Amino acid sequence: MEITRENIDELNAVIKVDIKKDDYNPKVEKILKDYRKTANIPGFRKGHVPMGMVKKQYGQAVLVDEVNKLLQESLNNYITEEKLEVLGNPLPKDQESFDWEQDDYSFEFELGLSPKFDVDLNTKKPITQYQIVADEEMIDNQIKTIQKQYGKLVAKEEVEEGDVVAGTFKNEEEGIENTTTLPLEKLKGKRNLNKFVGAKVGDTVSLKTKSLFEDDHNLVEFLKVEHDKAHELDVEVSFEITEVNQQELAELDQELFDKLFGEGNVKTVTELKEKIKEDAENQFKQQSDQQLLNDITERLIETTSFNLPGDFLQKWIQVSGENQLTAEEAKEEYEKSEKGLRFQLIEGKLVQENDLQVKFEEIKEITRDRIKMQMAQFGQTDPSEKDLEDITARVLSNQDEVKKLSEQVMNQKLLDFYKEKANLDKKEMTYENFVKEVYK
C-alpha cells in the first residue's frame, strides 16, 4: 500500500491511497473460509459448501468491507503520523471508472487543512472589564423588597397611596375579565394613581390601558392579555375594588435577620447591608465575567486574521449531516457557522500553546464542591467522604454531565488566562449603568 499527498495550496490537499491485492486478500480469504465453516446453503452439509459458491455469494461484499476498513485505518494513521491539522473529515473524490473487479485499487480524498495564524491578546484597543458594584440605592431597594416580602397586609376600607388593591379588570368587547391583586406602585403617573386614592371597597374605577403601567408587559400580568396585543392595546377598562390592604413592612430585627441568613449570622442593619452588597456583587461578578468572555471572543475574531478552506467546508457540510443538503443550503450553513469555527480554532490554539487542558481531577473537584454546597443547603454540613465519593461517582458516570462540567472548567481557565494576559481596562459602575452601557 502506498499513500501520497499533493498540497493544492496552504489550505487544501489531496491524498491518494493505492491498495494492492496483497494488502487485503489474506484477510478476505480468512473471512470467506470462516463463512464456509458456518454457511447454511440448501443441498450442502455445514462446512462442505464449495469455496467457489461461498465466494460467489459473499466474496464482493467481504472484499468491499475489508478494503474500506483498511482504507479508513490507513488514512487515519497517515493523518496522525504526518501531524496534519484537518478541518472536517476527508472527502472521497468521485471516480467514474472505478471497478471492484480489479485486483488493485486507487482512492483519492480531499482534505481541508487548518490555517496557520498567531493570536495576540495584547490588542491595541483595551477591552473593558466591568466591575459592577451595588450602590446604596440598590441596597435600600432590596431591603424594602425584603420588608414587603416578610411583612403583612392590613385590611382597610379606603385606598391611600402605596396600598395594594384586589379587584377585577373588565372590558367586554376585548374579552378582558381578570381578578388580580394590584400594588398601586405599579401604576404609571399621578393621573392613574389619583383615580384610586380615596376610593372604597365596592367602588369601580375607569382606566385607559395606554400608559396604565410603566411597562406594557404588566398588561399581560394584570389583565391577562396576549403579549403581542399588550404593546398596542388602547381601550378603557373598569376595575371593581373588592379589597384594600395596606402593606405593613417587616421590622428590621433579629427575627428577620435569622430568617434570611440563619441564626446569629447577621445582627445589625449595617451587617444586613454588607451581606446584601456581598451577595449582589457575587451575582454581578458572574454577569461581568460572562460579558468579558463575550467581548474578548468578539475582539479575537475581529483581530485574528486567517483564511479558511471555504469551498471544502461547504462540500463537507453538504454531505456530513443525516440528510444531504443542496449546495445553496450548505453555503448558508457555512456562512452561519463560520464565525463559530474561527473562534474554535483561535481557542484551540490558545489552549494548546498555553497548556490549558482540563484534567479529570479538576472536573471531580468542582463536582465535589458543588455537591457539598447543595447538601449544606439541606442542612448536611458535614457529609462523610464515602457519601461524597459515591454521589460524585454517580454524577460523573453521566457523560453529558462530564462534558458540561468540562466546558465550565475550560471557560474558567480561559477567563483567568484572559484576565492575566489581555489588554483590559477595568471600569467600575452600578448595575443600572452596566445594563445601559452593555445592552443599550
mmCIF file of N, CA, C and O in Angstrom, residues 132-136 138-139 142 271-284 428:
data_model
loop_
_atom_site.group_PDB
_atom_site.id
_atom_site.type_symbol
_atom_site.label_atom_id
_atom_site.label_comp_id
_atom_site.label_asym_id
_atom_site.label_seq_id
_atom_site.Cartn_x
_atom_site.Cartn_y
_atom_site.Cartn_z
ATOM 1 N N ILE A 132 -18.981 45.509 38.602
ATOM 2 C CA ILE A 132 -20.305 46.027 38.960
ATOM 3 C C ILE A 132 -20.437 46.084 40.478
ATOM 4 O O ILE A 132 -20.179 45.093 41.170
ATOM 5 N N VAL A 133 -20.817 47.249 40.964
ATOM 6 C CA VAL A 133 -20.969 47.437 42.409
ATOM 7 C C VAL A 133 -22.436 47.663 42.751
ATOM 8 O O VAL A 133 -23.211 48.189 41.937
ATOM 9 N N ALA A 134 -22.815 47.246 43.947
ATOM 10 C CA ALA A 134 -24.157 47.503 44.448
ATOM 11 C C ALA A 134 -24.133 48.828 45.198
ATOM 12 O O ALA A 134 -23.482 48.943 46.233
ATOM 13 N N ASP A 135 -24.828 49.838 44.664
ATOM 14 C CA ASP A 135 -24.825 51.145 45.314
ATOM 15 C C ASP A 135 -25.882 51.205 46.416
ATOM 16 O O ASP A 135 -26.680 50.281 46.603
ATOM 17 N N GLU A 136 -25.886 52.311 47.146
ATOM 18 C CA GLU A 136 -26.785 52.459 48.284
ATOM 19 C C GLU A 136 -28.244 52.347 47.867
ATOM 20 O O GLU A 136 -29.062 51.746 48.565
ATOM 21 N N MET A 138 -29.579 50.687 45.362
ATOM 22 C CA MET A 138 -29.932 49.297 45.099
ATOM 23 C C MET A 138 -30.095 48.518 46.404
ATOM 24 O O MET A 138 -31.045 47.733 46.558
ATOM 25 N N ILE A 139 -29.178 48.740 47.342
ATOM 26 C CA ILE A 139 -29.247 48.023 48.619
ATOM 27 C C ILE A 139 -30.512 48.412 49.379
ATOM 28 O O ILE A 139 -31.218 47.542 49.922
ATOM 29 N N GLN A 142 -33.484 46.782 47.838
ATOM 30 C CA GLN A 142 -33.528 45.360 48.168
ATOM 31 C C GLN A 142 -34.060 45.148 49.584
ATOM 32 O O GLN A 142 -34.838 44.224 49.843
ATOM 33 N N GLU A 271 -24.730 45.238 59.094
ATOM 34 C CA GLU A 271 -24.304 43.921 58.629
ATOM 35 C C GLU A 271 -25.250 43.398 57.544
ATOM 36 O O GLU A 271 -24.817 42.722 56.602
ATOM 37 N N LEU A 272 -26.546 43.711 57.669
ATOM 38 C CA LEU A 272 -27.515 43.320 56.653
ATOM 39 C C LEU A 272 -27.149 43.941 55.311
ATOM 40 O O LEU A 272 -27.138 43.267 54.270
ATOM 41 N N LYS A 273 -26.852 45.236 55.320
ATOM 42 C CA LYS A 273 -26.477 45.925 54.088
ATOM 43 C C LYS A 273 -25.201 45.338 53.498
ATOM 44 O O LYS A 273 -25.087 45.167 52.272
ATOM 45 N N GLU A 274 -24.228 45.017 54.360
ATOM 46 C CA GLU A 274 -22.972 44.425 53.882
ATOM 47 C C GLU A 274 -23.222 43.063 53.238
ATOM 48 O O GLU A 274 -22.626 42.728 52.207
ATOM 49 N N LYS A 275 -24.122 42.288 53.845
ATOM 50 C CA LYS A 275 -24.431 40.959 53.316
ATOM 51 C C LYS A 275 -25.148 41.060 51.969
ATOM 52 O O LYS A 275 -24.840 40.325 51.018
ATOM 53 N N ILE A 276 -26.119 41.975 51.878
ATOM 54 C CA ILE A 276 -26.838 42.177 50.612
ATOM 55 C C ILE A 276 -25.870 42.639 49.530
ATOM 56 O O ILE A 276 -25.920 42.167 48.387
ATOM 57 N N LYS A 277 -24.979 43.546 49.888
ATOM 58 C CA LYS A 277 -23.983 44.055 48.936
ATOM 59 C C LYS A 277 -23.077 42.916 48.448
ATOM 60 O O LYS A 277 -22.826 42.767 47.248
ATOM 61 N N GLU A 278 -22.619 42.085 49.386
ATOM 62 C CA GLU A 278 -21.728 40.969 49.039
ATOM 63 C C GLU A 278 -22.425 39.982 48.111
ATOM 64 O O GLU A 278 -21.869 39.570 47.081
ATOM 65 N N ASP A 279 -23.668 39.597 48.465
ATOM 66 C CA ASP A 279 -24.401 38.622 47.648
ATOM 67 C C ASP A 279 -24.687 39.175 46.252
ATOM 68 O O ASP A 279 -24.555 38.468 45.247
ATOM 69 N N ALA A 280 -25.089 40.455 46.199
ATOM 70 C CA ALA A 280 -25.404 41.064 44.909
ATOM 71 C C ALA A 280 -24.167 41.132 44.022
ATOM 72 O O ALA A 280 -24.217 40.795 42.832
ATOM 73 N N GLU A 281 -23.038 41.541 44.590
ATOM 74 C CA GLU A 281 -21.826 41.703 43.782
ATOM 75 C C GLU A 281 -21.248 40.367 43.349
ATOM 76 O O GLU A 281 -20.590 40.285 42.311
ATOM 77 N N ASN A 282 -21.498 39.301 44.128
ATOM 78 C CA ASN A 282 -21.105 37.964 43.678
ATOM 79 C C ASN A 282 -21.896 37.567 42.429
ATOM 80 O O ASN A 282 -21.355 36.972 41.498
ATOM 81 N N GLN A 283 -23.193 37.897 42.434
ATOM 82 C CA GLN A 283 -24.011 37.608 41.245
ATOM 83 C C GLN A 283 -23.584 38.491 40.074
ATOM 84 O O GLN A 283 -23.507 38.036 38.930
ATOM 85 N N PHE A 284 -23.287 39.745 40.355
ATOM 86 C CA PHE A 284 -22.844 40.650 39.297
ATOM 87 C C PHE A 284 -21.537 40.176 38.683
ATOM 88 O O PHE A 284 -21.313 40.346 37.479
ATOM 89 N N GLU A 428 -15.448 50.480 36.863
ATOM 90 C CA GLU A 428 -16.410 50.238 37.938
ATOM 91 C C GLU A 428 -17.687 51.026 37.677
ATOM 92 O O GLU A 428 -17.652 52.199 37.318
#
